[in-house]
Amino acid sequence: MCGRMAITLPHQAMTEVFEATASNDLPDVPNYNVCPTVQVHAVTSAEGTRRLRSMRWGFVPHWYDTPTDGPLIINARSETVAKKPAFREAVRARRCLIVASGFYEWKREKGETPQPWYVTRVDGGPMVFAGIWQDWARGETALTGCAVVTCEANADMAPIHDRLPVILDPADWPLWLGEAGHGAAPLMRPAGKGTLSFRRVSTAVNSNRAQGPDLIAQVASGD
């Protein structure tokens, strides 16, 4: 799964990387502890134009009467995303790129405090997740929410966790955004071996209130 991330890339750099026009309500950067329900950076495409947008990290199905009317949905499993009523229309028609610098995952051992790891790309590029999004409104309350599509872990991730966000390479972006056709299902696969870099980080990030660059600094095992 993916339950926490960091984003340090400046807005101008994001617009250049994705060749996108930026909305004027983007979340502040850097943010070293991006948590569910906050606004994240997402790229959508329509009529040949890409937009860098702000979306709530938390997909709200259209039948919810309030955003908290059911479980908080921050991830969608690739194996079932095209079948579940909450997601099947979005994965056909409303796909997005969710932008991060890296994400956190926790290794859980019985009887021990979960140990956080920070995961980035080996090549230093932005971490771009396959996402789906949806507008939701009731009365005067309206929001646009998104979820990260996840898949089974690759061999590198498996010792830490059994799930992994679907991570898209630049060549994949046009297909996921619907610019290069509609057959995006083959993209919902684990990242190739050697794509990701892992480092142990401080348990300070276990608090969703923690902030600052120290959160992504490597620490020795056991710290």
Short mmCIF file of C-alpha atoms in Angstrom, two decimals:
data_model
loop_
_atom_site.label_atom_id
_atom_site.label_comp_id
_atom_site.label_asym_id
_atom_site.label_seq_id
_atom_site.Cartn_x
_atom_site.Cartn_y
_atom_site.Cartn_z
CA MET A 1 0.00 0.00 0.00
CA CYS A 2 1.01 3.64 0.15
CA GLY A 3 0.05 5.59 3.25
CA ARG A 4 2.55 8.44 3.49
CA MET A 5 4.77 10.30 1.06
CA ALA A 6 7.04 13.32 0.68
CA ILE A 7 7.12 15.99 -2.02
CA THR A 8 10.06 18.38 -2.34
CA LEU A 9 10.02 19.29 -6.04
CA PRO A 10 9.25 23.01 -6.62
CA HIS A 11 6.08 23.83 -8.52
CA GLN A 12 7.95 25.33 -11.46
CA ALA A 13 10.04 22.18 -11.82
CA MET A 14 6.89 20.04 -11.77
CA THR A 15 5.27 22.06 -14.54
CA GLU A 16 8.40 21.64 -16.65
CA VAL A 17 8.79 17.90 -16.00
CA PHE A 18 5.16 17.18 -16.88
CA GLU A 19 4.73 19.93 -19.49
CA ALA A 20 1.67 21.02 -17.54
CA THR A 21 -0.13 24.23 -16.63
CA ALA A 22 -0.26 24.76 -12.88
CA SER A 23 -3.44 25.53 -10.96
CA ASN A 24 -3.24 28.41 -8.50
CA ASP A 25 -4.17 26.34 -5.43
CA LEU A 26 -1.28 23.85 -5.31
CA PRO A 27 -0.19 22.56 -1.88
CA ASP A 28 2.90 24.11 -0.33
CA VAL A 29 6.26 22.42 -0.89
CA PRO A 30 8.40 20.99 0.51
CA ASN A 31 6.27 18.67 2.61
CA TYR A 32 8.20 15.78 4.14
CA ASN A 33 5.16 14.10 5.66
CA VAL A 34 2.21 14.06 3.26
CA CYS A 35 -0.64 12.26 5.00
CA PRO A 36 -4.03 10.98 3.82
CA THR A 37 -6.83 13.56 3.50
CA VAL A 38 -4.40 16.42 2.73
CA GLN A 39 -3.98 17.95 -0.72
CA VAL A 40 -1.48 16.34 -3.06
CA HIS A 41 -0.10 17.20 -6.50
CA ALA A 42 -1.73 15.42 -9.43
CA VAL A 43 -1.47 15.71 -13.21
CA THR A 44 -4.51 15.26 -15.46
CA SER A 45 -4.91 15.60 -19.21
CA ALA A 46 -7.87 16.77 -21.27
CA GLU A 47 -8.07 17.83 -24.91
CA GLY A 48 -4.30 17.75 -25.25
CA THR A 49 -3.60 19.95 -22.23
CA ARG A 50 -2.03 18.74 -19.02
CA ARG A 51 -2.84 20.38 -15.70
CA LEU A 52 -0.91 20.17 -12.44
CA ARG A 53 -3.71 20.21 -9.88
CA SER A 54 -4.42 19.96 -6.19
CA MET A 55 -6.46 16.93 -5.09
CA ARG A 56 -7.46 15.54 -1.73
CA TRP A 57 -5.67 12.27 -1.02
CA GLY A 58 -8.77 10.25 -0.37
CA PHE A 59 -11.13 9.02 -3.07
CA VAL A 60 -14.81 9.61 -2.24
CA PRO A 61 -17.31 7.30 -4.02
CA HIS A 62 -20.29 9.11 -5.48
CA TRP A 63 -22.73 7.39 -3.11
CA TYR A 64 -21.09 8.74 0.06
CA ASP A 65 -23.31 11.36 1.72
CA THR A 66 -20.27 12.91 3.40
CA PRO A 67 -16.54 12.44 2.79
CA THR A 68 -16.41 10.38 5.99
CA ASP A 69 -19.51 8.29 5.25
CA GLY A 70 -17.41 5.16 4.73
CA PRO A 71 -13.82 3.92 4.85
CA LEU A 72 -11.08 6.36 3.88
CA ILE A 73 -9.92 5.22 0.44
CA ILE A 74 -6.33 6.23 -0.29
CA ASN A 75 -5.32 3.17 -2.35
CA ALA A 76 -6.99 1.07 -5.04
CA ARG A 77 -5.73 -2.45 -5.76
CA SER A 78 -4.72 -2.98 -9.38
CA GLU A 79 -6.15 -6.51 -9.32
CA THR A 80 -9.70 -5.26 -8.70
CA VAL A 81 -9.74 -1.58 -9.67
CA ALA A 82 -11.55 -2.26 -12.96
CA LYS A 83 -14.24 -4.34 -11.23
CA LYS A 84 -15.15 -2.51 -8.04
CA PRO A 85 -18.12 -0.12 -8.39
CA ALA A 86 -16.21 2.62 -6.57
CA PHE A 87 -13.37 2.65 -9.10
CA ARG A 88 -14.31 1.07 -12.41
CA GLU A 89 -15.54 4.26 -14.11
CA ALA A 90 -12.61 6.30 -12.76
CA VAL A 91 -9.97 3.86 -14.00
CA ARG A 92 -11.53 4.04 -17.47
CA ALA A 93 -12.02 7.78 -17.69
CA ARG A 94 -10.33 9.62 -14.82
CA ARG A 95 -6.71 8.58 -14.46
CA CYS A 96 -4.03 10.88 -13.11
CA LEU A 97 -0.37 10.99 -12.15
CA ILE A 98 0.20 11.52 -8.42
CA VAL A 99 3.53 13.21 -7.88
CA ALA A 100 5.94 12.59 -4.99
CA SER A 101 9.65 12.64 -4.28
CA GLY A 102 9.39 9.38 -2.36
CA PHE A 103 7.12 7.42 -0.05
CA TYR A 104 7.35 5.79 3.36
CA GLU A 105 6.63 2.19 4.19
CA TRP A 106 6.80 0.41 7.51
CA LYS A 107 8.33 -3.01 8.13
CA ARG A 108 6.36 -4.79 10.81
CA GLU A 109 7.87 -7.51 12.93
CA LYS A 110 5.88 -9.26 15.65
CA GLY A 111 6.40 -7.61 19.02
CA GLU A 112 8.50 -4.75 17.64
CA THR A 113 7.82 -1.10 16.82
CA PRO A 114 7.16 -0.76 13.06
CA GLN A 115 10.34 0.46 11.35
CA PRO A 116 9.92 3.14 8.66
CA TRP A 117 11.75 3.11 5.34
CA TYR A 118 11.89 5.91 2.78
CA VAL A 119 11.68 4.78 -0.84
CA THR A 120 12.88 6.80 -3.83
CA ARG A 121 13.86 6.18 -7.42
CA VAL A 122 17.45 5.09 -8.00
CA ASP A 123 17.72 7.53 -10.91
CA GLY A 124 16.73 10.48 -8.71
CA GLY A 125 13.65 11.28 -10.76
CA PRO A 126 10.23 12.13 -9.31
CA MET A 127 8.17 9.26 -7.97
CA VAL A 128 5.07 9.20 -10.18
CA PHE A 129 2.20 6.98 -9.06
CA ALA A 130 -0.68 5.74 -11.17
CA GLY A 131 -3.76 7.40 -9.71
CA ILE A 132 -7.50 7.67 -10.21
CA TRP A 133 -9.66 10.64 -9.27
CA GLN A 134 -13.25 11.72 -8.87
CA ASP A 135 -15.25 14.88 -8.18
CA TRP A 136 -17.71 14.64 -5.29
CA ALA A 137 -20.31 17.15 -4.10
CA ARG A 138 -23.20 17.43 -1.67
CA GLY A 139 -24.89 20.78 -1.32
CA GLU A 140 -22.22 23.45 -0.86
CA THR A 141 -19.48 20.89 -0.11
CA ALA A 142 -17.39 19.82 -3.08
CA LEU A 143 -13.99 18.19 -3.48
CA THR A 144 -11.83 16.29 -5.91
CA GLY A 145 -10.33 13.17 -4.39
CA CYS A 146 -7.75 10.69 -5.63
CA ALA A 147 -6.31 7.29 -4.78
CA VAL A 148 -2.97 5.62 -5.54
CA VAL A 149 -3.20 2.40 -7.54
CA THR A 150 -1.16 -0.37 -5.89
CA CYS A 151 0.15 -3.76 -7.01
CA GLU A 152 2.03 -6.68 -5.52
CA ALA A 153 5.52 -5.87 -4.29
CA ASN A 154 8.54 -6.50 -6.47
CA ALA A 155 11.52 -8.49 -5.19
CA ASP A 156 13.20 -5.38 -3.78
CA MET A 157 10.14 -4.24 -1.81
CA ALA A 158 8.96 -7.64 -0.61
CA PRO A 159 11.23 -7.82 2.49
CA ILE A 160 9.56 -4.64 3.78
CA HIS A 161 5.95 -4.89 2.57
CA ASP A 162 3.84 -7.03 0.26
CA ARG A 163 2.32 -4.10 -1.68
CA LEU A 164 3.79 -1.34 -3.81
CA PRO A 165 2.37 1.73 -5.56
CA VAL A 166 2.21 1.39 -9.33
CA ILE A 167 5.18 3.54 -10.34
CA LEU A 168 5.12 4.97 -13.85
CA ASP A 169 8.15 5.80 -15.99
CA PRO A 170 8.00 8.92 -18.21
CA ALA A 171 7.32 6.79 -21.27
CA ASP A 172 4.19 5.46 -19.52
CA TRP A 173 2.65 8.82 -18.66
CA PRO A 174 0.85 9.47 -21.99
CA LEU A 175 -0.86 6.07 -21.92
CA TRP A 176 -1.94 6.34 -18.29
CA LEU A 177 -3.32 9.83 -18.94
CA GLY A 178 -5.27 8.59 -21.96
CA GLU A 179 -3.23 10.62 -24.43
CA ALA A 180 -1.89 7.52 -26.22
CA GLY A 181 -4.99 5.33 -26.24
CA HIS A 182 -6.99 3.51 -23.60
CA GLY A 183 -5.17 0.21 -22.99
CA ALA A 184 -3.48 1.19 -19.71
CA ALA A 185 -4.01 -2.12 -17.88
CA PRO A 186 -0.49 -3.46 -18.71
CA LEU A 187 0.99 -0.51 -16.82
CA MET A 188 -0.44 -1.77 -13.53
CA ARG A 189 2.60 -3.87 -12.68
CA PRO A 190 5.43 -3.76 -10.13
CA ALA A 191 8.42 -1.56 -10.86
CA GLY A 192 11.37 -3.43 -12.34
CA LYS A 193 14.10 -4.79 -10.12
CA GLY A 194 16.66 -2.12 -9.32
CA THR A 195 14.28 0.80 -9.92
CA LEU A 196 13.94 1.74 -6.26
CA SER A 197 16.30 2.83 -3.50
CA PHE A 198 15.53 2.18 0.19
CA ARG A 199 16.83 3.77 3.37
CA ARG A 200 15.91 3.35 7.01
CA VAL A 201 14.63 6.57 8.54
CA SER A 202 13.77 7.72 12.02
CA THR A 203 10.60 6.58 13.79
CA ALA A 204 9.86 10.30 14.17
CA VAL A 205 7.83 9.95 10.96
CA ASN A 206 5.47 7.61 12.81
CA SER A 207 3.74 10.81 13.96
CA ASN A 208 1.61 12.44 11.29
CA ARG A 209 2.48 15.81 12.87
CA ALA A 210 6.23 15.47 12.27
CA GLN A 211 7.84 17.67 9.63
CA GLY A 212 11.24 18.64 8.28
CA PRO A 213 14.03 17.20 6.12
CA ASP A 214 15.34 15.06 8.99
CA LEU A 215 12.41 12.71 8.34
CA ILE A 216 14.00 11.44 5.12
CA ALA A 217 17.56 11.26 6.48
CA GLN A 218 19.05 7.78 6.70
CA VAL A 219 19.57 6.34 10.19
CA ALA A 220 21.40 3.28 11.37
CA SER A 221 19.36 0.15 12.00
CA GLY A 222 17.88 0.23 15.47
CA ASP A 223 17.84 4.05 15.81
#
